[in-house]
GROMACS .gro file of C-alpha atoms in nm:
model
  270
    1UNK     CA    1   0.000   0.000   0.000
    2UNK     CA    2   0.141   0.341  -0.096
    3UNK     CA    3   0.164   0.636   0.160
    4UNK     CA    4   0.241   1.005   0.164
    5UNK     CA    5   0.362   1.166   0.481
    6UNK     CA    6   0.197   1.484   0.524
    7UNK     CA    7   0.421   1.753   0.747
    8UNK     CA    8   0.278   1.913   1.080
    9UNK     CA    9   0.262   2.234   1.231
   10UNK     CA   10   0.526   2.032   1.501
   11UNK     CA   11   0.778   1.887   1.211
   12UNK     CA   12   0.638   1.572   1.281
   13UNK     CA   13   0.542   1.392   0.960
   14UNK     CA   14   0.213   1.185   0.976
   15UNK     CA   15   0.167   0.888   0.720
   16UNK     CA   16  -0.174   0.873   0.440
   17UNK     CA   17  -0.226   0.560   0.267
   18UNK     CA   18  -0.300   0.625  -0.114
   19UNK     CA   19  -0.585   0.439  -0.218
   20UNK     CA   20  -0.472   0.181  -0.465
   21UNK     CA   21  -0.574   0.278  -0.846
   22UNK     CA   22  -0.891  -0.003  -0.914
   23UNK     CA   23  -1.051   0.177  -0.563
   24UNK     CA   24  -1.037   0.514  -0.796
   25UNK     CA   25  -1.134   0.323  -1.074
   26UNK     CA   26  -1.476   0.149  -0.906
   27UNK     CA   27  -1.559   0.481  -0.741
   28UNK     CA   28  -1.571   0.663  -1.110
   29UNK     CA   29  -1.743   0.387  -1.285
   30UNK     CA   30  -2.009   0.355  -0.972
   31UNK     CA   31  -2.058   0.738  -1.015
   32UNK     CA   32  -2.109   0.713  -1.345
   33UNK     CA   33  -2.341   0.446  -1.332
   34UNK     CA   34  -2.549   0.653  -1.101
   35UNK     CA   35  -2.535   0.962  -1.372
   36UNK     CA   36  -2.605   0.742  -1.656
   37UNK     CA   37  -2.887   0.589  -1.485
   38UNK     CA   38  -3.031   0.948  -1.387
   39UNK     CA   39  -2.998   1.070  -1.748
   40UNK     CA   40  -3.165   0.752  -1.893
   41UNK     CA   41  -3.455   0.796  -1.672
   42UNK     CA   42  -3.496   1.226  -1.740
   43UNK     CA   43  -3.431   1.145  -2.103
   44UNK     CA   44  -3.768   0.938  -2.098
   45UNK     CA   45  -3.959   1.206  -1.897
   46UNK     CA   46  -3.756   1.462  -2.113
   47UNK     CA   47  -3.955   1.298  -2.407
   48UNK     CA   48  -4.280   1.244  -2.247
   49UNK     CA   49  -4.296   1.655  -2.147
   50UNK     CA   50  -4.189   1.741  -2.541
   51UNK     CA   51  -4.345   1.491  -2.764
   52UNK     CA   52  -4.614   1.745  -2.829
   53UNK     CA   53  -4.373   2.029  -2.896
   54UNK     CA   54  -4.325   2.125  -3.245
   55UNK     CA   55  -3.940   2.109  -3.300
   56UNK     CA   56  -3.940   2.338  -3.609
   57UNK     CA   57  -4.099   2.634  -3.416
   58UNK     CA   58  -3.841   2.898  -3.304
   59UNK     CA   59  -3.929   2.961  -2.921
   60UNK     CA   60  -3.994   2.596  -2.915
   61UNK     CA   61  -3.678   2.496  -2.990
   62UNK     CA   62  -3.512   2.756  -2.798
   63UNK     CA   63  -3.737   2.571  -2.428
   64UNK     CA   64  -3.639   2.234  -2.581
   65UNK     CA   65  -3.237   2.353  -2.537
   66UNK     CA   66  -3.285   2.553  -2.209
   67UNK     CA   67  -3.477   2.224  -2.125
   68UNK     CA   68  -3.180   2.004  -2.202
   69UNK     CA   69  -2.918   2.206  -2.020
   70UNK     CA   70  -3.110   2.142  -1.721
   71UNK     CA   71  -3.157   1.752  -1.748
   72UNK     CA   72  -2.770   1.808  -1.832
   73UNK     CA   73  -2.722   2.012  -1.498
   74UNK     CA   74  -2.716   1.750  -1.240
   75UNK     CA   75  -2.456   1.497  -1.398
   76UNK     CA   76  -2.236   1.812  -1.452
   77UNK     CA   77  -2.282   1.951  -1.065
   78UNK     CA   78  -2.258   1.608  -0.923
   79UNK     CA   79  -1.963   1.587  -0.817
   80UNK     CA   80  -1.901   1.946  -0.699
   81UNK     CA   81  -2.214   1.923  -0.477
   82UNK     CA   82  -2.165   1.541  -0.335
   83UNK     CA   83  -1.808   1.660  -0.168
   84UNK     CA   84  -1.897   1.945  -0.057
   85UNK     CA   85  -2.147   1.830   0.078
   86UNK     CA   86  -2.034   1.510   0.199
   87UNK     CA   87  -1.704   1.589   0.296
   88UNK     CA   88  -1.506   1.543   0.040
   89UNK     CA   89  -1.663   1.274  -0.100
   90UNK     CA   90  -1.931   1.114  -0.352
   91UNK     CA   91  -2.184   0.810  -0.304
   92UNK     CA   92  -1.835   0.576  -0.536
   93UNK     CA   93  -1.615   0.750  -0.317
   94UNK     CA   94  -1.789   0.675   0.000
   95UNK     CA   95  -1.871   0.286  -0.107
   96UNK     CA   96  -1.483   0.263  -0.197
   97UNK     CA   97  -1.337   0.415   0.112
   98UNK     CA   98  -1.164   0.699  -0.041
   99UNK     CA   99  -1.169   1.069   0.071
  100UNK     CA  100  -1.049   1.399  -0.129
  101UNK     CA  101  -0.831   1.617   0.137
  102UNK     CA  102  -0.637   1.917   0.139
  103UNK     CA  103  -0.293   1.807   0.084
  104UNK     CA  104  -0.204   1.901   0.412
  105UNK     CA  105  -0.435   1.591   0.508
  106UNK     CA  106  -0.721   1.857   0.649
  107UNK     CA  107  -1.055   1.903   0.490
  108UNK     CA  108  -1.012   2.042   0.177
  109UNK     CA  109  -1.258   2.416   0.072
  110UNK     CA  110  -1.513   2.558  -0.109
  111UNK     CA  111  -1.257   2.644  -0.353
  112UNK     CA  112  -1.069   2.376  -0.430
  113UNK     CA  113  -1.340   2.167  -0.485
  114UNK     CA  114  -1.416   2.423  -0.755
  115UNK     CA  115  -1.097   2.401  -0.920
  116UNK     CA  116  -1.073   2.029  -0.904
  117UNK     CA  117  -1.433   1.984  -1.031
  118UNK     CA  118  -1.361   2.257  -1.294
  119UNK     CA  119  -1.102   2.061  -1.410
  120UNK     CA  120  -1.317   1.710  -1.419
  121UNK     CA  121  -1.264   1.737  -1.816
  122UNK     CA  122  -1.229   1.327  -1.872
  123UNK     CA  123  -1.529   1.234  -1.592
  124UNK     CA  124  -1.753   1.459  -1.810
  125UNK     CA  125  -1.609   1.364  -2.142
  126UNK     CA  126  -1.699   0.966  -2.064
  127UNK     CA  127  -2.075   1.073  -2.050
  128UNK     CA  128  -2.071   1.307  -2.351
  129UNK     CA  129  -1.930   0.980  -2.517
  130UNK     CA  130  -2.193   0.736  -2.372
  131UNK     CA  131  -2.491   0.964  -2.444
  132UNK     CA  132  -2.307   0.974  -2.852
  133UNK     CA  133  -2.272   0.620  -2.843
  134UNK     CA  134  -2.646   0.583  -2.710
  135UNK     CA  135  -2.795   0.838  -2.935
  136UNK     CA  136  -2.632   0.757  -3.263
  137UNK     CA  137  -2.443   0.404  -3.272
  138UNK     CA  138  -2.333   0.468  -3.611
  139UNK     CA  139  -2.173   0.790  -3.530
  140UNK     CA  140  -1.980   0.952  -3.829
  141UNK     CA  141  -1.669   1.166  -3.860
  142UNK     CA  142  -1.723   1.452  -3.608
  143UNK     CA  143  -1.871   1.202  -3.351
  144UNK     CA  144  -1.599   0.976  -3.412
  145UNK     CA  145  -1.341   1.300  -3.322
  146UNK     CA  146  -1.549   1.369  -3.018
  147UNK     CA  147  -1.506   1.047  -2.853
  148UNK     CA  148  -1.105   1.005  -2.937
  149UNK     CA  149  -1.119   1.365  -2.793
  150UNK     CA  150  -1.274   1.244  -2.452
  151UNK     CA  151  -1.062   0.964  -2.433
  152UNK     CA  152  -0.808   1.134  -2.499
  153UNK     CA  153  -0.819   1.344  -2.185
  154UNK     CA  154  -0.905   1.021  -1.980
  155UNK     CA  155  -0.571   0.866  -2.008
  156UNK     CA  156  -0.394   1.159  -1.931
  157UNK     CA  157  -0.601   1.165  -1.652
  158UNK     CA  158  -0.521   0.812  -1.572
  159UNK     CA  159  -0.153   0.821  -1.651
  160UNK     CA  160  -0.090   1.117  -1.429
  161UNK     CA  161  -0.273   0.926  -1.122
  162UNK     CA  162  -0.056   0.593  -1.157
  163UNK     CA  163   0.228   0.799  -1.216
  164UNK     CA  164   0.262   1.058  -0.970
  165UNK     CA  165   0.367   1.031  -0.641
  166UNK     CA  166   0.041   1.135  -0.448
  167UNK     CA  167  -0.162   1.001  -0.722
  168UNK     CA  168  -0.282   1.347  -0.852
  169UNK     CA  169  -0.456   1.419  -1.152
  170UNK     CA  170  -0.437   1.774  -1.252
  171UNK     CA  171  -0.736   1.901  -1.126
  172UNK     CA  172  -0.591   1.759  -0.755
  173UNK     CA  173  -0.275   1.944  -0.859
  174UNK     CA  174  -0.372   2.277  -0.939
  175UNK     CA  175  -0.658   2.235  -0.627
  176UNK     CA  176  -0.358   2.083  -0.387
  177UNK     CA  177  -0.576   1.782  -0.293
  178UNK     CA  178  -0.502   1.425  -0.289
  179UNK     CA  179  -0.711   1.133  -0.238
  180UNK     CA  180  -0.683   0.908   0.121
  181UNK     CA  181  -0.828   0.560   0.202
  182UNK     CA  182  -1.059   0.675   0.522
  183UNK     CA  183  -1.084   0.294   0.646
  184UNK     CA  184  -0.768   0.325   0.804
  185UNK     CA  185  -0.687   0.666   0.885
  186UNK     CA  186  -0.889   0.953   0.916
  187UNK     CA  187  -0.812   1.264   0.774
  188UNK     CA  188  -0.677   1.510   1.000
  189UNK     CA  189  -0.953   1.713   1.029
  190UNK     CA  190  -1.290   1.454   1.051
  191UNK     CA  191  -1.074   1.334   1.355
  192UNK     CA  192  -1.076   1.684   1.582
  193UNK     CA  193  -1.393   1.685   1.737
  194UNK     CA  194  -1.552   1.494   2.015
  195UNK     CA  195  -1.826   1.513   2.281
  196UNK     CA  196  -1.760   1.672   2.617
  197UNK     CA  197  -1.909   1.657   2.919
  198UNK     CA  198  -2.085   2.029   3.027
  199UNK     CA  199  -1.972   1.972   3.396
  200UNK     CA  200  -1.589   1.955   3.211
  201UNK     CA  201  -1.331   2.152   3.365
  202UNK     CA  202  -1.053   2.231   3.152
  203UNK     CA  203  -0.672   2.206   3.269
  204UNK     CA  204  -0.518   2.394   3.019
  205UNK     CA  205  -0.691   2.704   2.849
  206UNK     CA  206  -0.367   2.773   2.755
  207UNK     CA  207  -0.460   2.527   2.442
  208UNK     CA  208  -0.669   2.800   2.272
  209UNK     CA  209  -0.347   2.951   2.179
  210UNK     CA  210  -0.295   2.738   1.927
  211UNK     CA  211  -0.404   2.765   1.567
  212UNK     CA  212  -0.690   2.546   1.449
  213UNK     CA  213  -0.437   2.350   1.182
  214UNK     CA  214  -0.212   2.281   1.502
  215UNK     CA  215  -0.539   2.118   1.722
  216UNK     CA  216  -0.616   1.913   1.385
  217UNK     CA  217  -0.198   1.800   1.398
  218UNK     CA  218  -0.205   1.766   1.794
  219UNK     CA  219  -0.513   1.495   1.707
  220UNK     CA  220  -0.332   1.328   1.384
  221UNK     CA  221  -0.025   1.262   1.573
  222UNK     CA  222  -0.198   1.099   1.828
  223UNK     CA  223  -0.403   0.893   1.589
  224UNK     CA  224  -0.052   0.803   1.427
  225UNK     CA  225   0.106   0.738   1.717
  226UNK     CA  226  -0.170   0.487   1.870
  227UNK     CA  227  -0.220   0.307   1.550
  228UNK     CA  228   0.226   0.234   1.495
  229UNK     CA  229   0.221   0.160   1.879
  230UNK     CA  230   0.504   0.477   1.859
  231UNK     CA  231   0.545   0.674   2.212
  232UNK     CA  232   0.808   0.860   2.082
  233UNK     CA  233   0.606   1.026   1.830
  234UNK     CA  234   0.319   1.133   2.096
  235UNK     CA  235   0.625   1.245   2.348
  236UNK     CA  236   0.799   1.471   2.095
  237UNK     CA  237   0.464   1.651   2.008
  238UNK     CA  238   0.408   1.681   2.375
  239UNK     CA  239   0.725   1.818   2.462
  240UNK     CA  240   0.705   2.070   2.179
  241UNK     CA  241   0.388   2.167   2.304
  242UNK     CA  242   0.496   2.202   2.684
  243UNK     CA  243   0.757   2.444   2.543
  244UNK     CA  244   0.544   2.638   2.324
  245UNK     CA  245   0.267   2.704   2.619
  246UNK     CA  246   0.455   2.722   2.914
  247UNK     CA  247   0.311   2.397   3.046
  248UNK     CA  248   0.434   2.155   3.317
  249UNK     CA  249   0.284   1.822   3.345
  250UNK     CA  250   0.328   1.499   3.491
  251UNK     CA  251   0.138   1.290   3.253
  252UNK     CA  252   0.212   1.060   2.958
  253UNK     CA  253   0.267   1.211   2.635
  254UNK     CA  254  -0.067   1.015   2.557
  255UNK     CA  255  -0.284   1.157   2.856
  256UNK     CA  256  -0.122   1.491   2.808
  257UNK     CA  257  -0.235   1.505   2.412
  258UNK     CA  258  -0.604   1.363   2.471
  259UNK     CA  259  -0.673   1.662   2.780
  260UNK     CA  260  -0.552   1.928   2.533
  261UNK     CA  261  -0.793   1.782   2.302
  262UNK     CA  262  -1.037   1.752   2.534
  263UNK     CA  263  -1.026   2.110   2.663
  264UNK     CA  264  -1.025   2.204   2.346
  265UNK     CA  265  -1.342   2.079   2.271
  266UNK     CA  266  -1.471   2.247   2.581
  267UNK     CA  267  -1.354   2.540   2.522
  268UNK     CA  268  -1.400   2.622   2.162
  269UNK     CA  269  -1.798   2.563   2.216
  270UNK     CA  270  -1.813   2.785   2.517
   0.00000   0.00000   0.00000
């Protein structure tokens, strides 16, 4: 299994496993399935709604293209919408285990899951090709030039995630994502939060201090360090920590870590 470390606020590097390229693979082709199946089904309701329209009337044909754009307009903001709104991830995604992150392993924005869905050119290709293929089987010169286009731009696509070294296709390049396996790690920032007790009384407010990217690399270290069995990971943070803050304590590196976190929580939602 191949792995990025990802560099902390506290120059300790924490370990990503890249998902292995078939995951990728089944997650596109189940999200296309699920597209392909939605434009199937609004194609026949398309056609139901217009089969009374007369095609060769002006403002007719002018409803029956603003029409089309918006059976088009879910398969094309798909993508953008499932990770935003489901954390960096779509229904193939999800099913696969696979998560898009900020390359810094936290939750990726807004804006770069604009950039890398802008940049989707060889996932939206693949349908213009299958809706071709479906519409006109015997496709002639132009359609034939349209699909080598849109294949075209799917092996690049595919060449550039085997090949690089945090399996990136451009749109994860110019969007600094990458894509994690989330059944064995969690990203750095899904792992921050936790419930806390309202009678909770904080030992160290002194943790607020710290930026939000350093709580998220306090937490990933820990995670890291529990999972490799690794106390001298978890002590280094802490003593880094101690230093930064001004903080003496007796406990273990681990117990120290988990009551930052823990006031943390308190405090941040006070």
């Amino acid at each position: 299994m191949a792995t990025i470390k990802v560099p902390t606020t506290f120059n300790i590097d924490v370990e990503f496993e890249i998902p292995e390229f078939y995951r990728r693979l089944l997650s596109l082709l189940i999200d296309m399935a699920i597209e392909i199946c939605y434009l199937i089904l609004a194609g026949k309701l398309f056609s139901l709604l217009t089969v009374h329209m007369d095609p060769y009337d002006e403002d007719t044909r002018h409803n029956l293209w603003g029409l089309s754009w918006l059976v088009f307009l879910p398969v094309a903001l798909y993508h953008i919408i499932m990770e935003i709104t489901m954390n960096g991830q779509s229904f193939g995604k999800r099913l696969m285990g696979i998560r898009v992150v900020h390359e810094n392993g936290g939750r990726a924005s807004v804006s770069q899951f604009l950039i890398r869905w802008m940049l989707r050119l060889s996932d939206q290709w693949i349908i213009i090709i299958v809706i071709i293929l479906l519409a006109n089987p015997n496709m002639g010169l132009e359609g034939t030039v349209i699909v080598l286009f849109g294949l075209a731009f799917l092996i690049t696509d595919i060449i550039l995630a085997v090949s690089s070294k945090k399996g990136q296709r451009i749109g994860d390049f110019l969007a600094h994502t990458i894509l994690i396996r989330t059944s064995s790690r969690a990203s750095i920032e899904e792992t921050v939060f936790q419930e806390v007790e309202d009678s909770y009384k904080p030992s160290f407010p002194q943790i607020m201090q710290l930026s939000d990217r350093d709580i998220n690399s306090i937490k990933s270290i820990l995670e890291a360090a529990r999972k490799k069995g690794d106390y001298n990971i978890a002590e280094a943070a802490s003593d880094k920590i101690k230093a930064h803050l001004k903080i003496e304590s007796p406990l273990s590196a681990f117990g120290f870590l988990e009551l930052l976190l823990k006031d943390y929580n308190y405090l941040s939602t006070k």
